[in-house]
mmCIF file of C-alpha atoms in Angstrom:
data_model
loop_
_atom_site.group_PDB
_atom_site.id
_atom_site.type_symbol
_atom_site.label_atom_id
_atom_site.label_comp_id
_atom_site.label_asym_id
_atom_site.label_seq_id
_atom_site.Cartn_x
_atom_site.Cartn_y
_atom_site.Cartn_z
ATOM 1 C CA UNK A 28 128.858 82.590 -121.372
ATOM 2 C CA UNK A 29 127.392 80.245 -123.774
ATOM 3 C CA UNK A 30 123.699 81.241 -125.154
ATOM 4 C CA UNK A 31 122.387 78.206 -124.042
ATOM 5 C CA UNK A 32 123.525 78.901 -120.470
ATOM 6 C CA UNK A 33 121.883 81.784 -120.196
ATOM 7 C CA UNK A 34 118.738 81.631 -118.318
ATOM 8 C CA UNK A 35 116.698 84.545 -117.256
ATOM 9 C CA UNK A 36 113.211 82.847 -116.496
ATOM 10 C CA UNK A 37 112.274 79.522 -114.001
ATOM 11 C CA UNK A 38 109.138 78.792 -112.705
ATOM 12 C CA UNK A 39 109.029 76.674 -109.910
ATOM 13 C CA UNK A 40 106.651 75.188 -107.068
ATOM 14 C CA UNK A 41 107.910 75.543 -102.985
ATOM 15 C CA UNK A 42 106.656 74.498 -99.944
ATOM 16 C CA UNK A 43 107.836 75.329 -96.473
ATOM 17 C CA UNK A 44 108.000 73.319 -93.612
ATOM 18 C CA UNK A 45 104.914 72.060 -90.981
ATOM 19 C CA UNK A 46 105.375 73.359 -87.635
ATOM 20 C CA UNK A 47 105.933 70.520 -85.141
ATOM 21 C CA UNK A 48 103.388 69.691 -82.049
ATOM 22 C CA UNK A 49 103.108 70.625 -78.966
ATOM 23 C CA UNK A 50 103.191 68.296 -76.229
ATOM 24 C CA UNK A 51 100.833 66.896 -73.672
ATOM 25 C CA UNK A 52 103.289 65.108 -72.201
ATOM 26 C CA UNK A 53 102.707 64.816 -68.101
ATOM 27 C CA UNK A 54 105.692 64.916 -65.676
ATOM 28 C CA UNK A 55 106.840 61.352 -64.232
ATOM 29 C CA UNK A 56 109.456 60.672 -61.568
ATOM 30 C CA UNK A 57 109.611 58.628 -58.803
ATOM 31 C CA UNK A 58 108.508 59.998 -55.264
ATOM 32 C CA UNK A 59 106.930 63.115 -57.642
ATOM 33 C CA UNK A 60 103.136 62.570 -57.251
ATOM 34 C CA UNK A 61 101.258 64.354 -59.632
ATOM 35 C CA UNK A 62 103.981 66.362 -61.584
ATOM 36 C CA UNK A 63 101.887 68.298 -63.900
ATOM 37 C CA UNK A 64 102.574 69.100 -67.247
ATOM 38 C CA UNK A 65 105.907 69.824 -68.661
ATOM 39 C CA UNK A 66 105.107 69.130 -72.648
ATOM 40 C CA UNK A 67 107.399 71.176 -74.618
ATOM 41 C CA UNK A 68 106.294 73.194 -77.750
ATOM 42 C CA UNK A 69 107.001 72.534 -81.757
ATOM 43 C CA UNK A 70 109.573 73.380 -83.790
ATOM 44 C CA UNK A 71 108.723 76.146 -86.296
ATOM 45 C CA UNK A 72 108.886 74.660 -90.192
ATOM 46 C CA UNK A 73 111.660 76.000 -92.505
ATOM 47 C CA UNK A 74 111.101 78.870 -94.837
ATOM 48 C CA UNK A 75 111.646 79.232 -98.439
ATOM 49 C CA UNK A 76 114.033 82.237 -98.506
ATOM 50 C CA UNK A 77 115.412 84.026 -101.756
ATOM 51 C CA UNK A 78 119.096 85.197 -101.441
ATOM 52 C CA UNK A 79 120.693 87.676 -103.666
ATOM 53 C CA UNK A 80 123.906 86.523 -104.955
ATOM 54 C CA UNK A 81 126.617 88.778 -106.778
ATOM 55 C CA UNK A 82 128.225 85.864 -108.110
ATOM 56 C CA UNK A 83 125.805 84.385 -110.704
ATOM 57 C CA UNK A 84 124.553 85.816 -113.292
ATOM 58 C CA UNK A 85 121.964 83.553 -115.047
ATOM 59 C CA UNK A 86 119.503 81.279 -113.468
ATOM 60 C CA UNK A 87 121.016 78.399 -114.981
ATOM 61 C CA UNK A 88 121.654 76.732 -111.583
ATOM 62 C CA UNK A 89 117.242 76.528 -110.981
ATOM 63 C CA UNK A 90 116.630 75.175 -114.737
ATOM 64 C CA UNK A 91 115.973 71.858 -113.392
ATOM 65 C CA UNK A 92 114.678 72.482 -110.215
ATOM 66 C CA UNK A 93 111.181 72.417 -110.233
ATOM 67 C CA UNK A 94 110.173 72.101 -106.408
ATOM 68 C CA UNK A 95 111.779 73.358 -103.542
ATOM 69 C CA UNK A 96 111.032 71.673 -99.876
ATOM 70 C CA UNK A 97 111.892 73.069 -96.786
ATOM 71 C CA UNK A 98 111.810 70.929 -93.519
ATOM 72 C CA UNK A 99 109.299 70.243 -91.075
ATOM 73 C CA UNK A 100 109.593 71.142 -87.292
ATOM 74 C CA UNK A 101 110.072 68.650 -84.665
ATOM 75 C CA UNK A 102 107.187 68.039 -82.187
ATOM 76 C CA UNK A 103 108.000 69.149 -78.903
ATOM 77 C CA UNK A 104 108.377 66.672 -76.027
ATOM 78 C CA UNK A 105 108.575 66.171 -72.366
ATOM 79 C CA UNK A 106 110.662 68.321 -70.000
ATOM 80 C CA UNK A 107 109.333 71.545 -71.552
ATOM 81 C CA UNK A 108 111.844 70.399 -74.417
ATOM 82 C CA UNK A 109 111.300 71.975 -77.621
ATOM 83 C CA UNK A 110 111.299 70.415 -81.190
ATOM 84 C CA UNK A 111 113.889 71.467 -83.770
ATOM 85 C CA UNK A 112 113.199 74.065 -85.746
ATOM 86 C CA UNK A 113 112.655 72.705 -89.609
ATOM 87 C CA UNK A 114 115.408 73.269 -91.840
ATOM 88 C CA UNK A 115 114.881 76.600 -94.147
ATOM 89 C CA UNK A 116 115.212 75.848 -98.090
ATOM 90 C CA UNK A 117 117.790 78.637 -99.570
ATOM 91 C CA UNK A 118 117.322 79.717 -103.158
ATOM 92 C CA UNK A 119 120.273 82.263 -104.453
ATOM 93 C CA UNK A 120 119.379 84.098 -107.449
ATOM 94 C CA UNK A 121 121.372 86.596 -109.018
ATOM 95 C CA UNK A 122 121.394 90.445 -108.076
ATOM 96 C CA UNK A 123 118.139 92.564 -110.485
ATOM 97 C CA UNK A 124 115.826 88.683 -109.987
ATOM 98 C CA UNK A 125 112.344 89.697 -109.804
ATOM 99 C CA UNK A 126 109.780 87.193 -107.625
ATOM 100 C CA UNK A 127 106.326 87.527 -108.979
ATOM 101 C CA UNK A 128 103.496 85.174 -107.884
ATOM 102 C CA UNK A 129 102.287 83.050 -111.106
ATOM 103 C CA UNK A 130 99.010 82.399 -110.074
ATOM 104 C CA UNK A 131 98.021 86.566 -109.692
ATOM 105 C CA UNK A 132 101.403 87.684 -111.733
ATOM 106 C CA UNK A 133 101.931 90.100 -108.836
ATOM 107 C CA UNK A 134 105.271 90.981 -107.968
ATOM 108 C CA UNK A 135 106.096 89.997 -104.434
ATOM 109 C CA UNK A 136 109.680 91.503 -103.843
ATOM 110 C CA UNK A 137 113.089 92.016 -105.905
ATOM 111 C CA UNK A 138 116.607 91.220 -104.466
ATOM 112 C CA UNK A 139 119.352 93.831 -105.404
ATOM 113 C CA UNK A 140 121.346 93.409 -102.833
ATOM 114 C CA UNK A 141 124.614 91.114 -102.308
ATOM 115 C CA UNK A 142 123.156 88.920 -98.803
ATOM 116 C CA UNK A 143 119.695 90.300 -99.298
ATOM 117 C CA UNK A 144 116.816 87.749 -98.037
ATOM 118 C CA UNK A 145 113.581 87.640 -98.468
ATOM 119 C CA UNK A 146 110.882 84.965 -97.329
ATOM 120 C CA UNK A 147 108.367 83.592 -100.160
ATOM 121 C CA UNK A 148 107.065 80.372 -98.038
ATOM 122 C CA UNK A 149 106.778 80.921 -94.359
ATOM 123 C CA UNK A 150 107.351 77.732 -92.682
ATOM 124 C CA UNK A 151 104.209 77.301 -89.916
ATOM 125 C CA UNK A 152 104.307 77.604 -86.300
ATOM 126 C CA UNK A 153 105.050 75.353 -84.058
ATOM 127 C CA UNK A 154 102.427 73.944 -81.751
ATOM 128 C CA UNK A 155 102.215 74.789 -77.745
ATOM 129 C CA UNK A 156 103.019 72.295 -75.425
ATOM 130 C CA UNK A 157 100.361 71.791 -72.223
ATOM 131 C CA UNK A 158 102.304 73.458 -69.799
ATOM 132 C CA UNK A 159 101.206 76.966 -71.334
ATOM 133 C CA UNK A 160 97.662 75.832 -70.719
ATOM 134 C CA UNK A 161 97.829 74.725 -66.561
ATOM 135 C CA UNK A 162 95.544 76.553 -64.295
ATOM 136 C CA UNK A 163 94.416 77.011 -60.985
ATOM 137 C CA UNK A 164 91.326 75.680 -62.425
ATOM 138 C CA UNK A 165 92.880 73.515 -64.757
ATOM 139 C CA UNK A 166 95.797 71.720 -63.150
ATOM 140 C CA UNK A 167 96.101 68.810 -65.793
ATOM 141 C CA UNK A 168 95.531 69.768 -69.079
ATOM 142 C CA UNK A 169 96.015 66.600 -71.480
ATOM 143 C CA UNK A 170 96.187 68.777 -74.695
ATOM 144 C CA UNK A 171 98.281 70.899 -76.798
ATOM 145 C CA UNK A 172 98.362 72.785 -79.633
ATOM 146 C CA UNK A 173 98.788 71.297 -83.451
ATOM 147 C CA UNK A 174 101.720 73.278 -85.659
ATOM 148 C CA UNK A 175 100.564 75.326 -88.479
ATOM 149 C CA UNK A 176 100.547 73.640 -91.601
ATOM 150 C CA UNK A 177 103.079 74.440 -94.034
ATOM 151 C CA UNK A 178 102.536 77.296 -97.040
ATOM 152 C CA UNK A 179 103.238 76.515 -100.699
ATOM 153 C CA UNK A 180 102.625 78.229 -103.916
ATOM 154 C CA UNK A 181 104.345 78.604 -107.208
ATOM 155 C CA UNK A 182 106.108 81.078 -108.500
ATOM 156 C CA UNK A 183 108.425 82.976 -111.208
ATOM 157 C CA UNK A 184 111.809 83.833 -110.691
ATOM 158 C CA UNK A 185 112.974 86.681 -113.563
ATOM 159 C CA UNK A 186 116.352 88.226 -114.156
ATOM 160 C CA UNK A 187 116.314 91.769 -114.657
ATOM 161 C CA UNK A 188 120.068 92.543 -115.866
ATOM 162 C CA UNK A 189 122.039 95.278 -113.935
ATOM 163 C CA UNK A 190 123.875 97.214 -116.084
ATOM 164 C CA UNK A 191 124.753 101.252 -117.306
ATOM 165 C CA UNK A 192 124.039 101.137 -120.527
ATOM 166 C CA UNK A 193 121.844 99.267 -122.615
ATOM 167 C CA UNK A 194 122.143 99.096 -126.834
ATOM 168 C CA UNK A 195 119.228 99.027 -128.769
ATOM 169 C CA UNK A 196 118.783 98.640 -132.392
ATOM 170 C CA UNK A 197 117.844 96.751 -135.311
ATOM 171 C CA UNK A 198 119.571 93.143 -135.930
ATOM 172 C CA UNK A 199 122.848 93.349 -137.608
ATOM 173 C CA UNK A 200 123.394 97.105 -136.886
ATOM 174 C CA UNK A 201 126.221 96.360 -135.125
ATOM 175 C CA UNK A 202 125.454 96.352 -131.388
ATOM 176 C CA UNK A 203 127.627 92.958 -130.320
ATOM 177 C CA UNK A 204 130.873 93.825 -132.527
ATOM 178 C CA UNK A 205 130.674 97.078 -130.310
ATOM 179 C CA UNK A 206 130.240 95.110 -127.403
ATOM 180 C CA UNK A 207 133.346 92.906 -128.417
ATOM 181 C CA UNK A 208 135.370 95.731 -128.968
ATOM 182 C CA UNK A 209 134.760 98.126 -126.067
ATOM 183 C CA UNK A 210 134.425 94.868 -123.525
ATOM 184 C CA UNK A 211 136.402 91.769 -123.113
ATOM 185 C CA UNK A 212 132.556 90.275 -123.604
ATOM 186 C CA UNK A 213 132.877 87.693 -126.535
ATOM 187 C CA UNK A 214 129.324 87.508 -128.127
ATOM 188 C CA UNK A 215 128.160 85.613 -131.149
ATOM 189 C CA UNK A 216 128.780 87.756 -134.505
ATOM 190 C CA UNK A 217 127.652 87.195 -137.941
ATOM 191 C CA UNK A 218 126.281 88.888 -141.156
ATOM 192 C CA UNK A 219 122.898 87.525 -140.574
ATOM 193 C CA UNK A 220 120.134 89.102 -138.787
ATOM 194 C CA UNK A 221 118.933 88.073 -134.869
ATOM 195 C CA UNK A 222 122.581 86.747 -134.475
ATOM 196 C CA UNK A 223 121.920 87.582 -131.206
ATOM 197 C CA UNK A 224 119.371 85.157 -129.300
ATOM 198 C CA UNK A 225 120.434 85.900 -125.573
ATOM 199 C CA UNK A 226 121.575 88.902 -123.908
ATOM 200 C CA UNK A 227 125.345 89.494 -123.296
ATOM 201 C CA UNK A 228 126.826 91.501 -120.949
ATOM 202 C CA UNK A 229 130.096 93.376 -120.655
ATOM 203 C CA UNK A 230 132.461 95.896 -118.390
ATOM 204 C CA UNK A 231 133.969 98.640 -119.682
ATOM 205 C CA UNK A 232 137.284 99.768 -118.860
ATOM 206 C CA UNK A 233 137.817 103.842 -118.605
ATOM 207 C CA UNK A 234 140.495 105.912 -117.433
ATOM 208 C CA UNK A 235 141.897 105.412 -113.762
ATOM 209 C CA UNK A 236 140.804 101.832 -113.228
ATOM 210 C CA UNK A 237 137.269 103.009 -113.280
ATOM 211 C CA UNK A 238 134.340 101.153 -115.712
ATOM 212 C CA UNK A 239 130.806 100.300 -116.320
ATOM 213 C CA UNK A 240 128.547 97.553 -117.491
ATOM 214 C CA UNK A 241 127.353 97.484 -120.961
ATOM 215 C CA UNK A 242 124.273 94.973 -122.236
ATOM 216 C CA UNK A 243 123.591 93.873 -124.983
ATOM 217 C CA UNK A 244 120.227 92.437 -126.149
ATOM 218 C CA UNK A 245 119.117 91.065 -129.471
ATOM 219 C CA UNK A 246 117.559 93.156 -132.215
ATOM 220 C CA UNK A 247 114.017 94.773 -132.247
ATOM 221 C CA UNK A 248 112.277 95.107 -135.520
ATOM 222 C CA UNK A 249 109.166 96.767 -136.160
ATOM 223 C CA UNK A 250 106.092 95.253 -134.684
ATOM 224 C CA UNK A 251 107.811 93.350 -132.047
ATOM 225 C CA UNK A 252 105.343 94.246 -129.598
ATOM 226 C CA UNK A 253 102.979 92.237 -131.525
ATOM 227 C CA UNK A 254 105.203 89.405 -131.464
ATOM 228 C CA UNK A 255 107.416 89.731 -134.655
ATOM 229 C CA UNK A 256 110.813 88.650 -134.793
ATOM 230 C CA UNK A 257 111.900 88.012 -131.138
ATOM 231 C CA UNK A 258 109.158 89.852 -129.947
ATOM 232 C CA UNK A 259 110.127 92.034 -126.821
ATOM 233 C CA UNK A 260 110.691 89.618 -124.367
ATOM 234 C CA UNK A 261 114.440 90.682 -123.565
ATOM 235 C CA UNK A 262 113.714 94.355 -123.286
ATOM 236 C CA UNK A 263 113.443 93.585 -119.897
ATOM 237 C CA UNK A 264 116.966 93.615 -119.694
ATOM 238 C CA UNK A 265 117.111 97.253 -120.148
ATOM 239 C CA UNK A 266 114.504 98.493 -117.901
ATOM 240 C CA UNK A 267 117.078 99.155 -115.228
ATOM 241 C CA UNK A 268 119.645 101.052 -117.398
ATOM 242 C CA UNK A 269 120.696 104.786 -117.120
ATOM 243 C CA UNK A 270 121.029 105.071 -120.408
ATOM 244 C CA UNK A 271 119.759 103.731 -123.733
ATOM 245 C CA UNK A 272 122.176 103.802 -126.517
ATOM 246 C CA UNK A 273 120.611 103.489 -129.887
ATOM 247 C CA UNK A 274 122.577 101.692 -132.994
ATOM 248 C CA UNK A 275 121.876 103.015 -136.118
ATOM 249 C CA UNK A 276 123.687 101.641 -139.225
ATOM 250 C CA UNK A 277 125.204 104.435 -141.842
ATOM 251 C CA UNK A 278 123.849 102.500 -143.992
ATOM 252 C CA UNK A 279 120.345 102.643 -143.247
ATOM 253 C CA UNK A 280 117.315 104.286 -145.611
ATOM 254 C CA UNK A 281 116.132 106.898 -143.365
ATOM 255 C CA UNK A 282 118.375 106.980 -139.556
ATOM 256 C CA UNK A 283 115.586 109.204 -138.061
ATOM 257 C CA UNK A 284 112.592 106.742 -139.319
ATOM 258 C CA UNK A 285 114.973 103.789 -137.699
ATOM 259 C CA UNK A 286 115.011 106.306 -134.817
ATOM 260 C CA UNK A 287 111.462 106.791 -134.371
ATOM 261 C CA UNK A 288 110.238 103.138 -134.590
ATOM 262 C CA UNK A 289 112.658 101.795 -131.835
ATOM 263 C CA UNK A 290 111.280 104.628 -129.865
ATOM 264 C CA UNK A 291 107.661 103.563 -130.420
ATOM 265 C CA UNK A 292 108.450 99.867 -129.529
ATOM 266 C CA UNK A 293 109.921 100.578 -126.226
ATOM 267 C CA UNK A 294 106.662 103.076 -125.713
ATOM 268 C CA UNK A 295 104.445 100.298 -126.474
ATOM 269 C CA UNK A 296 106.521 97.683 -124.193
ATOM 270 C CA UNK A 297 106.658 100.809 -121.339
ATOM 271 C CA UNK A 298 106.221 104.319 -121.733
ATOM 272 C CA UNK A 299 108.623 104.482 -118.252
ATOM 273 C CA UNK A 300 111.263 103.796 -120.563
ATOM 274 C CA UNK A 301 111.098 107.108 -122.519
ATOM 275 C CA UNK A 302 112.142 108.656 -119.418
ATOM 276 C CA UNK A 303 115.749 107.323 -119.740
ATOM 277 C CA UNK A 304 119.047 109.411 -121.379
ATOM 278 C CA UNK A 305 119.192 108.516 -124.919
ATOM 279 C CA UNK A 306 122.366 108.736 -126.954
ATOM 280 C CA UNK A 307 122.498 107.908 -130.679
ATOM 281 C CA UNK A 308 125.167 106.167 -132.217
ATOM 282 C CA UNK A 309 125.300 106.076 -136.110
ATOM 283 C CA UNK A 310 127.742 102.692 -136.452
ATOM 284 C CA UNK A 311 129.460 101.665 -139.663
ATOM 285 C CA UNK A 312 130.665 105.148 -140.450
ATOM 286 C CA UNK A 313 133.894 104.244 -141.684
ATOM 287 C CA UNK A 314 132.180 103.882 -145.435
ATOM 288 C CA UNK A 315 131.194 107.295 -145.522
ATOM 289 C CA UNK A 316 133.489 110.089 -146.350
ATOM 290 C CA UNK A 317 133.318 113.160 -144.924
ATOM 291 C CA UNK A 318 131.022 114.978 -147.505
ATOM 292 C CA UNK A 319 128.325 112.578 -146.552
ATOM 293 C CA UNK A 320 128.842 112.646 -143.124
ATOM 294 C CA UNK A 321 128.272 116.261 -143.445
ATOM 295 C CA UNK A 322 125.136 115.361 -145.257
ATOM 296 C CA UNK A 323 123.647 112.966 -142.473
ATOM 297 C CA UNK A 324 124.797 115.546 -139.840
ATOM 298 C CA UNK A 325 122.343 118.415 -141.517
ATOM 299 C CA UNK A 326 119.673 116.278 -141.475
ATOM 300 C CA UNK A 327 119.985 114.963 -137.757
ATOM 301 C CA UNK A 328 120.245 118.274 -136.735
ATOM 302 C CA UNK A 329 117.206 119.297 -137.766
ATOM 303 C CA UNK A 330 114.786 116.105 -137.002
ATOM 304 C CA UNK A 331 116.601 114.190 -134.492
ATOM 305 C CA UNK A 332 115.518 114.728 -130.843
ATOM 306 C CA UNK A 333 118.592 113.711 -128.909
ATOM 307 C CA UNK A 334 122.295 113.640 -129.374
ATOM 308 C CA UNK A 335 124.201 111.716 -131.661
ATOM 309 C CA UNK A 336 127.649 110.532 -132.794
ATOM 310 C CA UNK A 337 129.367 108.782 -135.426
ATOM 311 C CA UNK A 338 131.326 105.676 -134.916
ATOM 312 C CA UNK A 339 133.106 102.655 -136.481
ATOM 313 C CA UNK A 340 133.363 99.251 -134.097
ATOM 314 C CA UNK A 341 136.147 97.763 -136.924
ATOM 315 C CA UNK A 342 138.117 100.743 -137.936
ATOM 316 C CA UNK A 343 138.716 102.041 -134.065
ATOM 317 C CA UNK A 344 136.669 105.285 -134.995
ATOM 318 C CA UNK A 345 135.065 107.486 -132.016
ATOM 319 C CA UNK A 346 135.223 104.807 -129.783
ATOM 320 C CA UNK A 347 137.142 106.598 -126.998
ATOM 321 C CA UNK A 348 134.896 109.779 -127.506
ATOM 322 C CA UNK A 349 132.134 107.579 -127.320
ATOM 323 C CA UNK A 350 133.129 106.333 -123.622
ATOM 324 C CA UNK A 351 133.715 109.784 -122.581
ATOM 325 C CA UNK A 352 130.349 110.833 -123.589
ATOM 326 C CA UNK A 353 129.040 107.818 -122.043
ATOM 327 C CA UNK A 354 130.667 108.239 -118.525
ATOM 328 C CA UNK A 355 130.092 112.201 -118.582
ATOM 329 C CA UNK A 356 126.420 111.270 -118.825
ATOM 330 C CA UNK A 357 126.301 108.544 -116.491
ATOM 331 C CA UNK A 358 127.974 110.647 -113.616
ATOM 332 C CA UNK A 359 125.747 113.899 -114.511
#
């Protein structure tokens, strides 16, 4: 999937359907005196419904569609007929989509489920026809009941992605060539920084036909929860992960410093996140020897806080222990 095709964010207007009127119709046939009523009632208006989807991914499909109209009920009419209901107004959205209301930024439901509907416009009620109103008293009524008007309001349709495992780490330490070689994913790589713009996602195969789903989403740098570089609008993407695997290039000044400040930028963006497994992953290790791995090793040891493991995406080093690791904890 192209970057540009990757849309994770549409806001949009809808408005469901008027419920049709009742009737007031009076019976007529000949040699029938005085018939009575026999108005029918409305149609109920169409809903707005959200339906999960498991085939999309992106929310390219709603990046033009700014209003969403469902139909109107049919009034009701004589011979206790009533109108057609108003054609409901389907939106499918990919499975992890978030609804929020924009006005109050509330979150009205999620859809995780493959089928899964949920209502954001209720279409209004229809109307009842006269014949609901006849008496003993009143024998004739010449009324009936209005439909409700429609409901409309806009709202924000987000993409959470659904996924395992979730890498996090600088730009350029690494995180898409790992992607590229553990997946059949094919995202953007280059020796610049924020390479990266969109998220990518990826499955990876294990032993026995079995896999998981790996995302990747661009680089955090210090201060991104102020707004720097990308700023920490795609960490999102990771909220629903098991675990949080953390890139560190060999290469880098101080690993446990790198450490630390991705840690404080997901605290700032949600503490929740801290609850997660954490795995470290030291990438680019094929330019160390092994004297200086021993070297790092001593030092991680003593200050790092979670487990850790040294890899190489290009030379083929620790990959497969690395998707042992990763499936031991994901089925713990």
């Amino acid at each position: 999937m192209t970057e540009g095709n990757f849309v994770d964010y549409v806001k949009m207007h809808v408005t469901s359907g008027n419920g049709g009127k009742g009737s007031a119709h009076l019976h007529r046939e000949k040699y029938i005196q005085k018939g009575g009523p026999d108005g029918g009632d409305g149609g109920r208006g169409g809903h707005v419904i959200i339906r999960g989807n498991s085939n999309l991914w992106t929310l390219i499909h709603l990046k033009f569609k700014r209003h969403i109209k469902a139909g109107h009920g049919e009034h009701g009419s004589s011979g206790r007929s009533t109108g057609a209901d108003g054609e409901d107004a389907i939106v499918e959205v990919p499975l992890g989509t978030v609804v929020r209301d924009t006005e109050t930024n509330t979150i009205l439901f999620e859809i995780t489920e493959d089928g899964e509907e949920k209502i954001v416009a209720e279409g209004g009620k229809g109307g009842r026809g006269n014949w609901h109103f006849k008496s003993s008293t009143n024998q004739t009524p010449r009324y009936a009941q209005p439909g409700i008007p429609h409901e409309e309001k806009d709202i924000t349709i987000e993409l959470k992605v659904l996924a395992d495992v979730g890498l996090v780490g600088f730009p350029n330490a690494g995180k898409s060539t790992l992607l590229s070689v553990l997946t059949s994913a094919k995202p953007k790589i280059a020796d610049y920084e924020f390479t990266t713009l969109k998220p990518n996602l990826g499955i990876v195969k294990y032993r026995d036909f079995q896999s998981f789903v790996m995302a990747d989403i661009p680089g955090i740098i210090e201060g991104a929860a102020e707004g720097k570089g990308l700023g920490y609008y795609f960490l999102r993407h990771i909220e629903r992960n098991s675990i949080l695997l953390f890139l560190i290039p060999a290469d880098a000044k101080d690993i446990v410093e790198q450490y630390e400040i991705l840690v404080d930028e997901l605290r700032r963006y949600n503490p929740e996140m801290l609850d997660k497994e954490r795995f470290v992953v030291i990438s680019k290790s094929d330019m160390l020897d092994d004297e200086l791995k021993s070297e790092i090793s001593t030092i991680l040891d003593k200050d790092l806080e979670c487990q850790y493991m040294f890899i190489s995406s290009v030379a083929q080093q620790g990959l497969t222990k690395l998707k042992d690791k990763l499936w031991k904890m994901l089925n713990d």
